[in-house]
mmCIF file of C-alpha atoms in Angstrom:
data_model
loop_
_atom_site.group_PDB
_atom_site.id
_atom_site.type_symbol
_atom_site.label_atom_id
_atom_site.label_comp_id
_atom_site.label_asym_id
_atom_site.label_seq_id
_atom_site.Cartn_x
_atom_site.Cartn_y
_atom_site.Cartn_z
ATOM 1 C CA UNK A 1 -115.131 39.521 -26.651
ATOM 2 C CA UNK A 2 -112.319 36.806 -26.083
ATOM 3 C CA UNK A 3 -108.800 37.292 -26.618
ATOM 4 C CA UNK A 4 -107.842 34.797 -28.338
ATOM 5 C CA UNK A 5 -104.305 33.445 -30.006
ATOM 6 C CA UNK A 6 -103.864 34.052 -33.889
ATOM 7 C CA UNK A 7 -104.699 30.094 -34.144
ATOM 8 C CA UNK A 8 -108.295 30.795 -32.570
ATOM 9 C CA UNK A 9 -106.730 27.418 -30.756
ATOM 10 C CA UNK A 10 -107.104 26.522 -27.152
ATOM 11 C CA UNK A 11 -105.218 23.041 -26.019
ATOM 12 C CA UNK A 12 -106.141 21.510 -22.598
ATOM 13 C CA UNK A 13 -104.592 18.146 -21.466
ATOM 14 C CA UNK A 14 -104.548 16.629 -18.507
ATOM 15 C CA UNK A 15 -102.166 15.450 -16.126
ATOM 16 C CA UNK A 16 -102.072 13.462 -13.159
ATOM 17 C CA UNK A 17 -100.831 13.665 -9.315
ATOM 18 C CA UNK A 18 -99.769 10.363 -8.139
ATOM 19 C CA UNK A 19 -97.579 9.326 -5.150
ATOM 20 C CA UNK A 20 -97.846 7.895 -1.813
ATOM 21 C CA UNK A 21 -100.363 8.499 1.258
ATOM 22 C CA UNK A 22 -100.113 11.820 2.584
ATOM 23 C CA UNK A 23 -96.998 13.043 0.430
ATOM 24 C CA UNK A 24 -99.022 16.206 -0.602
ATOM 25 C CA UNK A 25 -101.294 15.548 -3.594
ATOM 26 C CA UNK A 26 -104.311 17.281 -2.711
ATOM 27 C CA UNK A 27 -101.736 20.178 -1.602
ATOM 28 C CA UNK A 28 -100.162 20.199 -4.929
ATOM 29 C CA UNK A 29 -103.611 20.656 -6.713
ATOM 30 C CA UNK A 30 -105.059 23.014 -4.532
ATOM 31 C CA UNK A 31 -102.142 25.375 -4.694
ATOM 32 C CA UNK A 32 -102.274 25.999 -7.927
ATOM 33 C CA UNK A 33 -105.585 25.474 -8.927
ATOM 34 C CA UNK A 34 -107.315 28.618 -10.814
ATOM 35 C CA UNK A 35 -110.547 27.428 -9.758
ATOM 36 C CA UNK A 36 -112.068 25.908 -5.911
ATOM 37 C CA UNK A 37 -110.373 22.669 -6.134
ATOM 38 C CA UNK A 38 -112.934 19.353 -6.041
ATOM 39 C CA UNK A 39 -111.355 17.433 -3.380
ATOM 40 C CA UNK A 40 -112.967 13.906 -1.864
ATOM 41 C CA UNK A 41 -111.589 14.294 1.035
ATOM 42 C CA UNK A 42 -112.980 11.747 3.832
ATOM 43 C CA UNK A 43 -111.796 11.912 7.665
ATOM 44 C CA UNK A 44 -109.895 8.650 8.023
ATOM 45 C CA UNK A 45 -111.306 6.331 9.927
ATOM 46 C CA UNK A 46 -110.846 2.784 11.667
ATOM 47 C CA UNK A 47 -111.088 1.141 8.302
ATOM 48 C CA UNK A 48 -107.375 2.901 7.636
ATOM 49 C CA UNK A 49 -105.878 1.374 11.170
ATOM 50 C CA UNK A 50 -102.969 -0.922 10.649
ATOM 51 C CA UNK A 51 -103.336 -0.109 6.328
ATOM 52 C CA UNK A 52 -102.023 3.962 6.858
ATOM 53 C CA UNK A 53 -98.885 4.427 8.039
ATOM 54 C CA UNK A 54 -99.926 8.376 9.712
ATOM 55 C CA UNK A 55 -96.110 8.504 11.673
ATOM 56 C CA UNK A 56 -95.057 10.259 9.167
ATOM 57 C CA UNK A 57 -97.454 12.621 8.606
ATOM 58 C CA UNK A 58 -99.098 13.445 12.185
ATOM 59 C CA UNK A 59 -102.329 14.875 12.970
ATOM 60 C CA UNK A 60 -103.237 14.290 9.221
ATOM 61 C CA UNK A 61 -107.217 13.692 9.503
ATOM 62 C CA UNK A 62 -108.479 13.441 6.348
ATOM 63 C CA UNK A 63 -107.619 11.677 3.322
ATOM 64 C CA UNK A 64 -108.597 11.697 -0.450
ATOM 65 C CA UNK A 65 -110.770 8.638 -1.084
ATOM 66 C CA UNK A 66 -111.840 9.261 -4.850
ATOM 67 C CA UNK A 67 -109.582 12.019 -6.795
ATOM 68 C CA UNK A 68 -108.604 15.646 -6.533
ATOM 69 C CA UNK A 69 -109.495 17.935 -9.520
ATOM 70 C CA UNK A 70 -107.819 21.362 -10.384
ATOM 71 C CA UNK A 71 -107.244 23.198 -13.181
ATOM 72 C CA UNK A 72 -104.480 25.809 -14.101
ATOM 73 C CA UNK A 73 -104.049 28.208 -17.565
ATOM 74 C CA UNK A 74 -100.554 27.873 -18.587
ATOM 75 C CA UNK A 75 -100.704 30.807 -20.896
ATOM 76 C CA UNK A 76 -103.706 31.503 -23.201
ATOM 77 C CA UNK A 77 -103.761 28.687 -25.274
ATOM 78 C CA UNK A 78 -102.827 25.728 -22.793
ATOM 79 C CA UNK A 79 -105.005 24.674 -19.699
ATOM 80 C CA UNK A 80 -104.263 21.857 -17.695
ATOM 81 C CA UNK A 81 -106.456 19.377 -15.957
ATOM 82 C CA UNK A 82 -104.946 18.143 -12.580
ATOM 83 C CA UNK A 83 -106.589 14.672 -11.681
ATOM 84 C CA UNK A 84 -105.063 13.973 -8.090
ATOM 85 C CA UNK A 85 -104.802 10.138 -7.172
ATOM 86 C CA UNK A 86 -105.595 8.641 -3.892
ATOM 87 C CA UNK A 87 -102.368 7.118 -2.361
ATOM 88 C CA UNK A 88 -103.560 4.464 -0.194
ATOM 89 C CA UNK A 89 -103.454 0.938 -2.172
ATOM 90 C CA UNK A 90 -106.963 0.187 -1.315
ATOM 91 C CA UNK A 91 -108.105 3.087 -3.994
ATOM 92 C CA UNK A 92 -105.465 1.849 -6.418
ATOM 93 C CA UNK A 93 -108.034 0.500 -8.211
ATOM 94 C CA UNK A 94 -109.426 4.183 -9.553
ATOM 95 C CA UNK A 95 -105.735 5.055 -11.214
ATOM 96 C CA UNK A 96 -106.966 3.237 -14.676
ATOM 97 C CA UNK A 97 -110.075 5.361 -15.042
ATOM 98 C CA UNK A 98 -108.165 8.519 -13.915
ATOM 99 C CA UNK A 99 -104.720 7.932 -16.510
ATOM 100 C CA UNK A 100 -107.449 7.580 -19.134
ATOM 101 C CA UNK A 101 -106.696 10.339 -21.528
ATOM 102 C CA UNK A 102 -103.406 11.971 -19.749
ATOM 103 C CA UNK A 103 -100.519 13.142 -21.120
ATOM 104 C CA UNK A 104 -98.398 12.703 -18.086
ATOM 105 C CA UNK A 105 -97.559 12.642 -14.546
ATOM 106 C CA UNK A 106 -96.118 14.007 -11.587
ATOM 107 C CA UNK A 107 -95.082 11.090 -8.923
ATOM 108 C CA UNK A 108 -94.808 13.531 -5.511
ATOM 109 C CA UNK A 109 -92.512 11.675 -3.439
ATOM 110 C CA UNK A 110 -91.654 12.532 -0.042
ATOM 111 C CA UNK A 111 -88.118 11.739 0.937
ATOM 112 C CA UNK A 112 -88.627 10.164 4.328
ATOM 113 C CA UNK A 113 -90.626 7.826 2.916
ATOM 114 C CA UNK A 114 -89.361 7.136 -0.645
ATOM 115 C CA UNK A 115 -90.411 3.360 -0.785
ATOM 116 C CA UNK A 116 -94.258 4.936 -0.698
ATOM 117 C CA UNK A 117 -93.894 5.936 -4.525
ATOM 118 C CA UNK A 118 -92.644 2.978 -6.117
ATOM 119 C CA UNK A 119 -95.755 1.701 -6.983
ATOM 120 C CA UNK A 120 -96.863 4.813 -8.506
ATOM 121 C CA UNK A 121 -93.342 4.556 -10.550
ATOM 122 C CA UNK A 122 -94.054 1.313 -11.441
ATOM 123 C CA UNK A 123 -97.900 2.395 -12.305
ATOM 124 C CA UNK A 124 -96.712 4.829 -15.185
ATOM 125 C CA UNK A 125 -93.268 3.008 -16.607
ATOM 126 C CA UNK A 126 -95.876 0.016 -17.450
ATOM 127 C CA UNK A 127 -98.301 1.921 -19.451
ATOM 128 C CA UNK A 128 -95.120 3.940 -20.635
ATOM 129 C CA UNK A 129 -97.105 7.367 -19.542
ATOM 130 C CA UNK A 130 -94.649 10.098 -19.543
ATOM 131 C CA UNK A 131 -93.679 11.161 -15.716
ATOM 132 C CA UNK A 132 -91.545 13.223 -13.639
ATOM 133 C CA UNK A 133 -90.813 13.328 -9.853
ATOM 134 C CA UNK A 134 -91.273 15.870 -8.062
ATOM 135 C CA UNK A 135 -89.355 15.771 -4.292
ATOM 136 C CA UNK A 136 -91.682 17.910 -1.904
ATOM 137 C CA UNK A 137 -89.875 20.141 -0.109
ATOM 138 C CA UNK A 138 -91.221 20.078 3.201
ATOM 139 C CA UNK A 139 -90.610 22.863 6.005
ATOM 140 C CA UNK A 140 -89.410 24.537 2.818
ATOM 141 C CA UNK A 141 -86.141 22.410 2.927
ATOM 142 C CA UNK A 142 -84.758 19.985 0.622
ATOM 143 C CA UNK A 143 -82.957 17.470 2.232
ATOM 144 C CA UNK A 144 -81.681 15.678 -0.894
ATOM 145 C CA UNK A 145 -79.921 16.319 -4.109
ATOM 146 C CA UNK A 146 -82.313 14.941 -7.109
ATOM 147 C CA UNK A 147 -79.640 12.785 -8.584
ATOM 148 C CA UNK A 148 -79.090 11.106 -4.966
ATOM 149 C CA UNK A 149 -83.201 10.626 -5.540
ATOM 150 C CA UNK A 150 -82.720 9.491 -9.194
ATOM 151 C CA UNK A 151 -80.590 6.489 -7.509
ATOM 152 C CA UNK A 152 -82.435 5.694 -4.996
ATOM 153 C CA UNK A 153 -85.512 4.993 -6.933
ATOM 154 C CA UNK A 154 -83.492 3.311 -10.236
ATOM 155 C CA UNK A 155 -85.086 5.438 -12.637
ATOM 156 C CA UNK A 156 -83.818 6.659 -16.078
ATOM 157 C CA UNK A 157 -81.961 9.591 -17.033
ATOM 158 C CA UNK A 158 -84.153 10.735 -19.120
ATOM 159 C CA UNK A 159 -86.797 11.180 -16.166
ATOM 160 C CA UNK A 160 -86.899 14.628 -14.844
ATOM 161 C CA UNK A 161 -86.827 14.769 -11.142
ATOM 162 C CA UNK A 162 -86.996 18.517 -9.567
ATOM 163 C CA UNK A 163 -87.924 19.930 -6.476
ATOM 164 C CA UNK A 164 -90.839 21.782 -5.725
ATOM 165 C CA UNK A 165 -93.312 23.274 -2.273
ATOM 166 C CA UNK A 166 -96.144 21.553 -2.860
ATOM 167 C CA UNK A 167 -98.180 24.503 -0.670
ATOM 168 C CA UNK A 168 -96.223 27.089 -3.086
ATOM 169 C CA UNK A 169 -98.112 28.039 -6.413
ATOM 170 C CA UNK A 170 -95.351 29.249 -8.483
ATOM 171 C CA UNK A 171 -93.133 25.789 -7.308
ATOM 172 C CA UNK A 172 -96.107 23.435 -8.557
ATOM 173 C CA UNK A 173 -96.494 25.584 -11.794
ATOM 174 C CA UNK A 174 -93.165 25.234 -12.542
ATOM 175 C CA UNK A 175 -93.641 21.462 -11.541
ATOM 176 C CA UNK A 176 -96.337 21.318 -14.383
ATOM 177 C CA UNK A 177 -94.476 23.270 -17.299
ATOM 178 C CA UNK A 178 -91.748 20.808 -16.503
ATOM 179 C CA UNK A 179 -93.429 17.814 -17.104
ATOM 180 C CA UNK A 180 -95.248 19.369 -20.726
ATOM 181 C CA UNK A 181 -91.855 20.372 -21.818
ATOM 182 C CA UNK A 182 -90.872 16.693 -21.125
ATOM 183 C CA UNK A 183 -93.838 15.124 -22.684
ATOM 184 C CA UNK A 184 -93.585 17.490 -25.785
ATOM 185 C CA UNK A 185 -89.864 16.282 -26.136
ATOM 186 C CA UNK A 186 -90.411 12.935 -26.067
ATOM 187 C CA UNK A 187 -93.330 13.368 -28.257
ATOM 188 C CA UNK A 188 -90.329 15.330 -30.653
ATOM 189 C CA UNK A 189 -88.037 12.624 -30.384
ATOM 190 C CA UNK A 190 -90.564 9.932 -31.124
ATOM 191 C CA UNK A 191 -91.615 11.993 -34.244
ATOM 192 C CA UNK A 192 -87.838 12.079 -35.854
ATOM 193 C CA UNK A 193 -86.956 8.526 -34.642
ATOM 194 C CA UNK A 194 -86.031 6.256 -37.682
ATOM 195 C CA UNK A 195 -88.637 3.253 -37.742
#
């Protein structure tokens, strides 16, 4: 016998993990993932030379070539689906099939290479799909203050941007609730707006 809440109500939505090649996607997911993660990881081949940019990331081998999937039980009556993009333009095509159905997003960015997310920015703000940024903290050190981010990548106000560990499971969980609490206020603010 289940525990259930005193609705009998379960909610799932799902999210998804955008951002630039080898910012930390498929880290993200699998960190916090409550089940084996389905990855499509390929090793990256010549077909990548001169399209990846890998000084930034060295001896990264692999790369996702399809999606990540992951999914996380907020509490007992909200999972979340994690639907990881690939970052590399050539799988660009995929995001429409994979935003079909999501709530929101997290756009990962990776401060040494900020420019890398703006297309993922510019993905969402055009099919006005609630997002947040998320600056990965890596070697566990953040190297920027989020409003100094904020700037730099012209977005609203009203846009959370936090920091998180993408390898840390309590950072990307708190990464998630985040971006629900944002996409339930909007939601809010829609509801009471005069029409």
């Amino acid at each position: 016998m289940s525990h259930r809440p005193p609705s009998g109500r379960v909610t799932s939505a799902k999210i998804v993990i955008a951002g630039g090649f080898g910012v930390g996607k498929t880290t993200l997911v699998g960190s916090v993932s409550e089940i084996t993660p389905l990855t499509t990881e390929a090793i990256m081949t010549s077909a990548g030379v001169g399209v990846d940019d890998t000084r930034q990331v060295p001896g990264k081998t692999t790369t996702t070539v399809a999606m990540d999937f992951g999914r996380i039980s907020i509490d007992r009556d909200l999972i979340l689906y994690l639907f990881g993009t690939p970052g590399q333009t050539r799988f660009w095509f995929m995001w429409d099939e994979l935003v079909r159905g999501a709530i929101g997003a997290v756009v990962l960015v990776d401060t040494r290479r900020l420019a890398d997310c703006f297309a993922a920015i510019d993905f969402f703000e055009h099919r006005r799909l609630p997002y947040l940024v998320a600056i990965n903290c890596f070697d566990g050190m953040q190297y920027h203050d989020p409003q100094d981010v904020r700037d730099a990548l012209a977005i609203s106000n009203d846009v959370p941007v936090v920091a998180c560990d993408a390898r840390n499971r309590e950072s990307t969980k708190h990464v998630l609730i985040s971006l629900v609490e944002y996409v339930l206020t909007m939601r809010r603010s829609r509801a009471v707006a005069p029409a």
